[in-house]
PDB file of C-alpha atoms in Angstrom:
ATOM      1  CA  MET A   1     -53.782   4.071 -10.993  1.00  0.00           C
ATOM      2  CA  LYS A   2     -54.234   1.043 -12.974  1.00  0.00           C
ATOM      3  CA  GLU A   3     -57.608   1.153 -13.564  1.00  0.00           C
ATOM      4  CA  LEU A   4     -56.841   4.122 -16.117  1.00  0.00           C
ATOM      5  CA  VAL A   5     -55.158   1.777 -18.274  1.00  0.00           C
ATOM      6  CA  SER A   6     -56.592  -0.675 -20.880  1.00  0.00           C
ATOM      7  CA  VAL A   7     -55.063  -3.705 -20.900  1.00  0.00           C
ATOM      8  CA  HIS A   8     -57.187  -4.660 -24.177  1.00  0.00           C
ATOM      9  CA  HIS A   9     -54.945  -1.955 -26.139  1.00  0.00           C
ATOM     10  CA  TYR A  10     -52.179  -4.090 -25.693  1.00  0.00           C
ATOM     11  CA  LEU A  11     -53.568  -7.475 -27.022  1.00  0.00           C
ATOM     12  CA  VAL A  12     -52.490  -9.087 -30.452  1.00  0.00           C
ATOM     13  CA  GLY A  13     -53.989 -10.978 -32.920  1.00  0.00           C
ATOM     14  CA  ALA A  14     -52.234 -14.062 -34.867  1.00  0.00           C
ATOM     15  CA  GLU A  15     -51.536 -11.665 -37.859  1.00  0.00           C
ATOM     16  CA  ASP A  16     -49.200  -9.482 -35.831  1.00  0.00           C
ATOM     17  CA  LEU A  17     -47.103 -12.082 -34.948  1.00  0.00           C
ATOM     18  CA  ALA A  18     -47.192 -14.409 -38.355  1.00  0.00           C
ATOM     19  CA  ASP A  19     -44.078 -12.853 -39.843  1.00  0.00           C
ATOM     20  CA  TRP A  20     -42.110 -14.721 -36.393  1.00  0.00           C
ATOM     21  CA  HIS A  21     -43.979 -17.548 -35.706  1.00  0.00           C
ATOM     22  CA  GLU A  22     -45.350 -20.503 -37.673  1.00  0.00           C
ATOM     23  CA  ASN A  23     -47.974 -21.518 -35.160  1.00  0.00           C
ATOM     24  CA  SER A  24     -49.247 -17.469 -34.949  1.00  0.00           C
ATOM     25  CA  GLU A  25     -52.488 -18.133 -33.251  1.00  0.00           C
ATOM     26  CA  LEU A  26     -50.694 -19.880 -30.263  1.00  0.00           C
ATOM     27  CA  ALA A  27     -48.546 -17.018 -29.898  1.00  0.00           C
ATOM     28  CA  ALA A  28     -51.206 -14.581 -29.795  1.00  0.00           C
ATOM     29  CA  ASP A  29     -53.071 -16.853 -27.052  1.00  0.00           C
ATOM     30  CA  ASN A  30     -49.557 -16.891 -25.350  1.00  0.00           C
ATOM     31  CA  TYR A  31     -48.570 -12.960 -25.697  1.00  0.00           C
ATOM     32  CA  ASN A  32     -52.154 -11.691 -24.941  1.00  0.00           C
ATOM     33  CA  GLN A  33     -51.931 -14.386 -21.793  1.00  0.00           C
ATOM     34  CA  VAL A  34     -48.701 -12.269 -20.563  1.00  0.00           C
ATOM     35  CA  ILE A  35     -50.161  -9.084 -21.197  1.00  0.00           C
ATOM     36  CA  HIS A  36     -53.048 -10.306 -18.886  1.00  0.00           C
ATOM     37  CA  THR A  37     -50.483 -11.407 -16.543  1.00  0.00           C
ATOM     38  CA  VAL A  38     -48.566  -8.327 -16.191  1.00  0.00           C
ATOM     39  CA  TYR A  39     -51.610  -6.209 -15.611  1.00  0.00           C
ATOM     40  CA  GLN A  40     -52.457  -8.409 -12.760  1.00  0.00           C
ATOM     41  CA  LEU A  41     -49.476  -8.341 -11.128  1.00  0.00           C
ATOM     42  CA  ALA A  42     -48.748  -4.874 -11.370  1.00  0.00           C
ATOM     43  CA  ASP A  43     -49.637  -2.785  -8.114  1.00  0.00           C
ATOM     44  CA  GLU A  44     -53.068  -1.577  -7.852  1.00  0.00           C
ATOM     45  CA  ASP A  45     -51.255   2.235  -7.233  1.00  0.00           C
ATOM     46  CA  ILE A  46     -48.732   1.831 -10.255  1.00  0.00           C
ATOM     47  CA  GLU A  47     -48.141   4.740 -11.913  1.00  0.00           C
ATOM     48  CA  THR A  48     -50.099   4.942 -15.556  1.00  0.00           C
ATOM     49  CA  GLU A  49     -47.065   5.416 -17.545  1.00  0.00           C
ATOM     50  CA  GLN A  50     -45.023   2.863 -15.586  1.00  0.00           C
ATOM     51  CA  LEU A  51     -47.673   0.524 -16.449  1.00  0.00           C
ATOM     52  CA  GLU A  52     -47.775   1.599 -20.023  1.00  0.00           C
ATOM     53  CA  GLY A  53     -44.285   1.401 -20.197  1.00  0.00           C
ATOM     54  CA  LEU A  54     -44.392  -2.094 -18.792  1.00  0.00           C
ATOM     55  CA  LEU A  55     -47.360  -3.441 -21.115  1.00  0.00           C
ATOM     56  CA  GLU A  56     -45.238  -1.940 -23.667  1.00  0.00           C
ATOM     57  CA  GLN A  57     -42.163  -3.358 -23.133  1.00  0.00           C
ATOM     58  CA  VAL A  58     -43.804  -7.178 -23.090  1.00  0.00           C
ATOM     59  CA  TRP A  59     -43.739  -6.417 -27.279  1.00  0.00           C
ATOM     60  CA  HIS A  60     -40.050  -5.944 -27.117  1.00  0.00           C
ATOM     61  CA  ALA A  61     -39.037  -8.662 -25.094  1.00  0.00           C
ATOM     62  CA  LEU A  62     -41.387 -11.276 -25.908  1.00  0.00           C
ATOM     63  CA  ALA A  63     -42.882 -10.742 -29.547  1.00  0.00           C
ATOM     64  CA  ALA A  64     -40.318 -12.417 -31.968  1.00  0.00           C
ATOM     65  CA  ASP A  65     -38.930 -14.805 -29.116  1.00  0.00           C
ATOM     66  CA  GLU A  66     -39.511 -18.294 -30.297  1.00  0.00           C
ATOM     67  CA  TYR A  67     -40.367 -18.912 -26.713  1.00  0.00           C
ATOM     68  CA  LEU A  68     -43.282 -17.308 -26.864  1.00  0.00           C
ATOM     69  CA  CYS A  69     -44.628 -20.654 -28.529  1.00  0.00           C
ATOM     70  CA  GLU A  70     -43.161 -22.788 -26.089  1.00  0.00           C
ATOM     71  CA  PHE A  71     -44.970 -21.764 -22.901  1.00  0.00           C
ATOM     72  CA  GLU A  72     -46.912 -25.221 -21.860  1.00  0.00           C
ATOM     73  CA  ASP A  73     -48.917 -23.993 -18.934  1.00  0.00           C
ATOM     74  CA  GLU A  74     -50.197 -21.040 -17.256  1.00  0.00           C
ATOM     75  CA  SER A  75     -47.542 -21.305 -14.909  1.00  0.00           C
ATOM     76  CA  GLU A  76     -44.731 -20.908 -16.954  1.00  0.00           C
ATOM     77  CA  ILE A  77     -46.043 -17.858 -18.288  1.00  0.00           C
ATOM     78  CA  MET A  78     -46.332 -16.610 -14.587  1.00  0.00           C
ATOM     79  CA  LEU A  79     -42.714 -17.484 -14.020  1.00  0.00           C
ATOM     80  CA  TRP A  80     -42.058 -15.815 -17.262  1.00  0.00           C
ATOM     81  CA  VAL A  81     -43.927 -12.555 -16.291  1.00  0.00           C
ATOM     82  CA  GLU A  82     -42.638 -12.464 -12.712  1.00  0.00           C
ATOM     83  CA  THR A  83     -38.912 -12.714 -13.984  1.00  0.00           C
ATOM     84  CA  PHE A  84     -39.962  -9.758 -16.286  1.00  0.00           C
ATOM     85  CA  LEU A  85     -41.031  -7.587 -13.616  1.00  0.00           C
ATOM     86  CA  LYS A  86     -38.117  -8.175 -11.722  1.00  0.00           C
ATOM     87  CA  ALA A  87     -35.994  -7.446 -14.285  1.00  0.00           C
ATOM     88  CA  GLN A  88     -37.784  -4.213 -14.713  1.00  0.00           C
ATOM     89  CA  GLN A  89     -37.241  -2.757 -11.179  1.00  0.00           C
TER      90      GLN A  89
END
């Protein structure tokens, strides 16, 4: 069911994060990487509503968090996503 969800609907631009982050370009890049990673790690047969809920929760969990600009590499993003997904279960 995952293929029925468009990940592009959940991506953000720098202007979406400018109120919280001085470097909103970096914040947006990292946020979008998180969204792609959540999508990639989701089970192929996940219910559409469940996946949409997870992608929406990323906004509440991370958009205003200063940590968004502190990810050093993709492995830190992967670790954050894995922790996030475990907490949602």
